[in-house]
């Protein structure tokens, strides 16, 4: 069901469950993601698979769906021969597919348009390092057109996600200013620092006075790093906290594969909620089964 309330209103009243990793669900559906465009390629080739993946998370209890636009950029699509007008249409399609997947659900389902970092376009793992050698102004120019295209599709929020450093966070907030859509800002972290090594307190503080930001927090990080980060985000900003870690496995950009053991534990949601989290879910390698467990825990 299309929401009758804003996502900000829902967060003020309680916990809202996010989806999990889109790419792993697409892989489970038999999709080949061995491409620099990753899941964004399916916006061109197999949009019905994206809608089906979103629907799997709705059935699992997710009430916020993050679109397949994380790695969909004008620059990346241009390298595949996609025109600028077609790229804009694909970005809009990403929002429409998520909206359709939630339409049959009797509960409200919000759509968050994913705005991934600059490094995601490079497809070399640099979104986990940041510090690309670009200025804030250059990063702002990169992000603005995509944000404008996604905002035109009418999502309930923009997910400024997997942000590795404060320069890119500043650029994203500037690029989103005035677009008419609320945003959440979530960093990819290691311990109590951004992936680029800045203290999280400083990183979260960028969003503290921004009225457009309805939640701030972390994603695509080790589950063990979440508890302290959630508490810190709440204390620094006074805003609802968003948290959706990955499975705990590590991404090997060179081999384009995941390594290590999964440590995602849905029961951790209790400590997240106690620390101020209101938007909770999973990222890479967290699937519908884990989201269903997490959803059941938030309803008790």
mmCIF file of C-alpha atoms in Angstrom, residues 60-189:
data_model
loop_
_atom_site.group_PDB
_atom_site.id
_atom_site.type_symbol
_atom_site.label_atom_id
_atom_site.label_comp_id
_atom_site.label_asym_id
_atom_site.label_seq_id
_atom_site.Cartn_x
_atom_site.Cartn_y
_atom_site.Cartn_z
ATOM 1 C CA UNK A 60 9.298 -11.035 4.841
ATOM 2 C CA UNK A 61 7.989 -7.968 6.677
ATOM 3 C CA UNK A 62 10.048 -5.119 5.241
ATOM 4 C CA UNK A 63 8.144 -1.842 5.162
ATOM 5 C CA UNK A 64 10.836 0.240 3.474
ATOM 6 C CA UNK A 65 12.219 -0.877 0.123
ATOM 7 C CA UNK A 66 15.539 0.523 -1.105
ATOM 8 C CA UNK A 67 15.662 0.881 -4.877
ATOM 9 C CA UNK A 68 18.082 -0.755 -7.299
ATOM 10 C CA UNK A 69 19.763 2.563 -8.151
ATOM 11 C CA UNK A 70 22.801 2.203 -5.850
ATOM 12 C CA UNK A 71 25.136 1.599 -8.772
ATOM 13 C CA UNK A 72 23.010 3.246 -11.470
ATOM 14 C CA UNK A 73 24.809 6.418 -12.533
ATOM 15 C CA UNK A 74 24.824 8.430 -15.730
ATOM 16 C CA UNK A 75 28.552 7.807 -16.099
ATOM 17 C CA UNK A 76 28.371 4.069 -15.498
ATOM 18 C CA UNK A 77 25.414 3.609 -17.824
ATOM 19 C CA UNK A 78 27.064 5.752 -20.515
ATOM 20 C CA UNK A 79 29.973 3.295 -20.593
ATOM 21 C CA UNK A 80 27.410 0.676 -21.627
ATOM 22 C CA UNK A 81 26.083 2.857 -24.431
ATOM 23 C CA UNK A 82 23.000 4.052 -22.546
ATOM 24 C CA UNK A 83 21.940 7.572 -23.484
ATOM 25 C CA UNK A 84 21.356 10.219 -20.840
ATOM 26 C CA UNK A 85 17.591 10.278 -21.432
ATOM 27 C CA UNK A 86 17.412 6.505 -21.148
ATOM 28 C CA UNK A 87 19.524 6.591 -17.978
ATOM 29 C CA UNK A 88 17.078 9.078 -16.451
ATOM 30 C CA UNK A 89 14.196 6.780 -17.359
ATOM 31 C CA UNK A 90 15.982 3.827 -15.728
ATOM 32 C CA UNK A 91 16.465 5.771 -12.504
ATOM 33 C CA UNK A 92 12.758 6.581 -12.480
ATOM 34 C CA UNK A 93 12.014 2.917 -13.223
ATOM 35 C CA UNK A 94 13.933 1.853 -10.109
ATOM 36 C CA UNK A 95 11.473 3.793 -7.958
ATOM 37 C CA UNK A 96 8.448 2.530 -9.887
ATOM 38 C CA UNK A 97 9.500 -1.114 -9.495
ATOM 39 C CA UNK A 98 9.796 -0.782 -5.725
ATOM 40 C CA UNK A 99 6.482 1.060 -5.530
ATOM 41 C CA UNK A 100 4.730 -1.684 -7.496
ATOM 42 C CA UNK A 101 6.210 -4.388 -5.273
ATOM 43 C CA UNK A 102 4.643 -2.785 -2.214
ATOM 44 C CA UNK A 103 1.312 -1.899 -3.788
ATOM 45 C CA UNK A 104 -0.511 -5.120 -2.884
ATOM 46 C CA UNK A 105 0.600 -5.081 0.771
ATOM 47 C CA UNK A 106 -2.148 -4.002 3.166
ATOM 48 C CA UNK A 107 0.330 -2.160 5.383
ATOM 49 C CA UNK A 108 2.155 0.967 4.301
ATOM 50 C CA UNK A 109 5.328 0.357 2.310
ATOM 51 C CA UNK A 110 7.723 3.262 1.806
ATOM 52 C CA UNK A 111 10.232 3.538 -1.035
ATOM 53 C CA UNK A 112 13.728 4.920 -0.492
ATOM 54 C CA UNK A 113 15.687 5.765 -3.630
ATOM 55 C CA UNK A 114 19.267 4.587 -3.214
ATOM 56 C CA UNK A 115 22.037 7.097 -3.870
ATOM 57 C CA UNK A 116 25.275 5.167 -3.616
ATOM 58 C CA UNK A 117 28.714 6.777 -3.274
ATOM 59 C CA UNK A 118 30.971 7.842 -6.118
ATOM 60 C CA UNK A 119 33.125 4.777 -5.549
ATOM 61 C CA UNK A 120 30.234 2.459 -6.434
ATOM 62 C CA UNK A 121 30.354 3.817 -9.981
ATOM 63 C CA UNK A 122 34.054 2.898 -10.183
ATOM 64 C CA UNK A 123 33.208 -0.727 -9.265
ATOM 65 C CA UNK A 124 36.633 -1.257 -7.708
ATOM 66 C CA UNK A 125 35.787 -1.359 -4.012
ATOM 67 C CA UNK A 126 36.741 2.289 -3.449
ATOM 68 C CA UNK A 127 33.378 3.018 -1.849
ATOM 69 C CA UNK A 128 34.881 1.222 1.148
ATOM 70 C CA UNK A 129 37.838 3.594 1.233
ATOM 71 C CA UNK A 130 36.609 7.018 0.100
ATOM 72 C CA UNK A 131 39.075 9.844 -0.463
ATOM 73 C CA UNK A 132 38.824 9.683 -4.241
ATOM 74 C CA UNK A 133 40.927 12.776 -4.849
ATOM 75 C CA UNK A 134 37.853 14.854 -5.735
ATOM 76 C CA UNK A 135 36.711 18.030 -4.038
ATOM 77 C CA UNK A 136 33.363 18.386 -2.290
ATOM 78 C CA UNK A 137 32.203 20.559 -5.173
ATOM 79 C CA UNK A 138 33.185 17.929 -7.749
ATOM 80 C CA UNK A 139 31.373 15.219 -5.816
ATOM 81 C CA UNK A 140 28.323 17.446 -5.532
ATOM 82 C CA UNK A 141 28.286 17.918 -9.310
ATOM 83 C CA UNK A 142 28.500 14.153 -9.773
ATOM 84 C CA UNK A 143 25.611 13.365 -7.426
ATOM 85 C CA UNK A 144 23.164 16.173 -8.212
ATOM 86 C CA UNK A 145 21.775 14.978 -11.590
ATOM 87 C CA UNK A 146 21.040 11.493 -10.292
ATOM 88 C CA UNK A 147 19.413 12.860 -7.146
ATOM 89 C CA UNK A 148 17.227 15.149 -9.256
ATOM 90 C CA UNK A 149 16.148 12.252 -11.491
ATOM 91 C CA UNK A 150 15.331 9.997 -8.543
ATOM 92 C CA UNK A 151 13.477 12.786 -6.715
ATOM 93 C CA UNK A 152 11.331 13.377 -9.803
ATOM 94 C CA UNK A 153 9.989 9.824 -9.469
ATOM 95 C CA UNK A 154 8.400 10.619 -6.104
ATOM 96 C CA UNK A 155 10.136 8.295 -3.613
ATOM 97 C CA UNK A 156 9.321 8.686 0.064
ATOM 98 C CA UNK A 157 12.993 9.296 0.882
ATOM 99 C CA UNK A 158 16.461 9.286 -0.591
ATOM 100 C CA UNK A 159 18.901 6.818 0.967
ATOM 101 C CA UNK A 160 22.305 8.540 0.914
ATOM 102 C CA UNK A 161 23.995 5.291 1.802
ATOM 103 C CA UNK A 162 27.321 3.523 2.239
ATOM 104 C CA UNK A 163 29.052 6.886 2.498
ATOM 105 C CA UNK A 164 32.771 6.356 3.237
ATOM 106 C CA UNK A 165 33.847 9.842 4.314
ATOM 107 C CA UNK A 166 32.669 13.250 5.430
ATOM 108 C CA UNK A 167 33.604 14.998 2.171
ATOM 109 C CA UNK A 168 31.152 12.830 0.272
ATOM 110 C CA UNK A 169 28.534 13.217 2.996
ATOM 111 C CA UNK A 170 28.794 16.988 2.704
ATOM 112 C CA UNK A 171 28.553 16.759 -1.094
ATOM 113 C CA UNK A 172 25.490 14.518 -0.937
ATOM 114 C CA UNK A 173 23.693 16.781 1.513
ATOM 115 C CA UNK A 174 24.418 19.791 -0.691
ATOM 116 C CA UNK A 175 23.250 17.959 -3.809
ATOM 117 C CA UNK A 176 20.006 16.867 -2.137
ATOM 118 C CA UNK A 177 19.197 20.282 -0.673
ATOM 119 C CA UNK A 178 16.027 21.653 -2.186
ATOM 120 C CA UNK A 179 15.078 18.466 -4.052
ATOM 121 C CA UNK A 180 11.823 18.219 -2.099
ATOM 122 C CA UNK A 181 12.443 14.712 -0.762
ATOM 123 C CA UNK A 182 13.593 13.852 2.784
ATOM 124 C CA UNK A 183 16.826 11.901 3.118
ATOM 125 C CA UNK A 184 18.639 9.605 5.436
ATOM 126 C CA UNK A 185 22.420 9.623 5.675
ATOM 127 C CA UNK A 186 24.244 6.410 6.502
ATOM 128 C CA UNK A 187 27.965 5.793 6.620
ATOM 129 C CA UNK A 188 29.962 2.674 6.007
ATOM 130 C CA UNK A 189 32.233 2.383 9.030
#
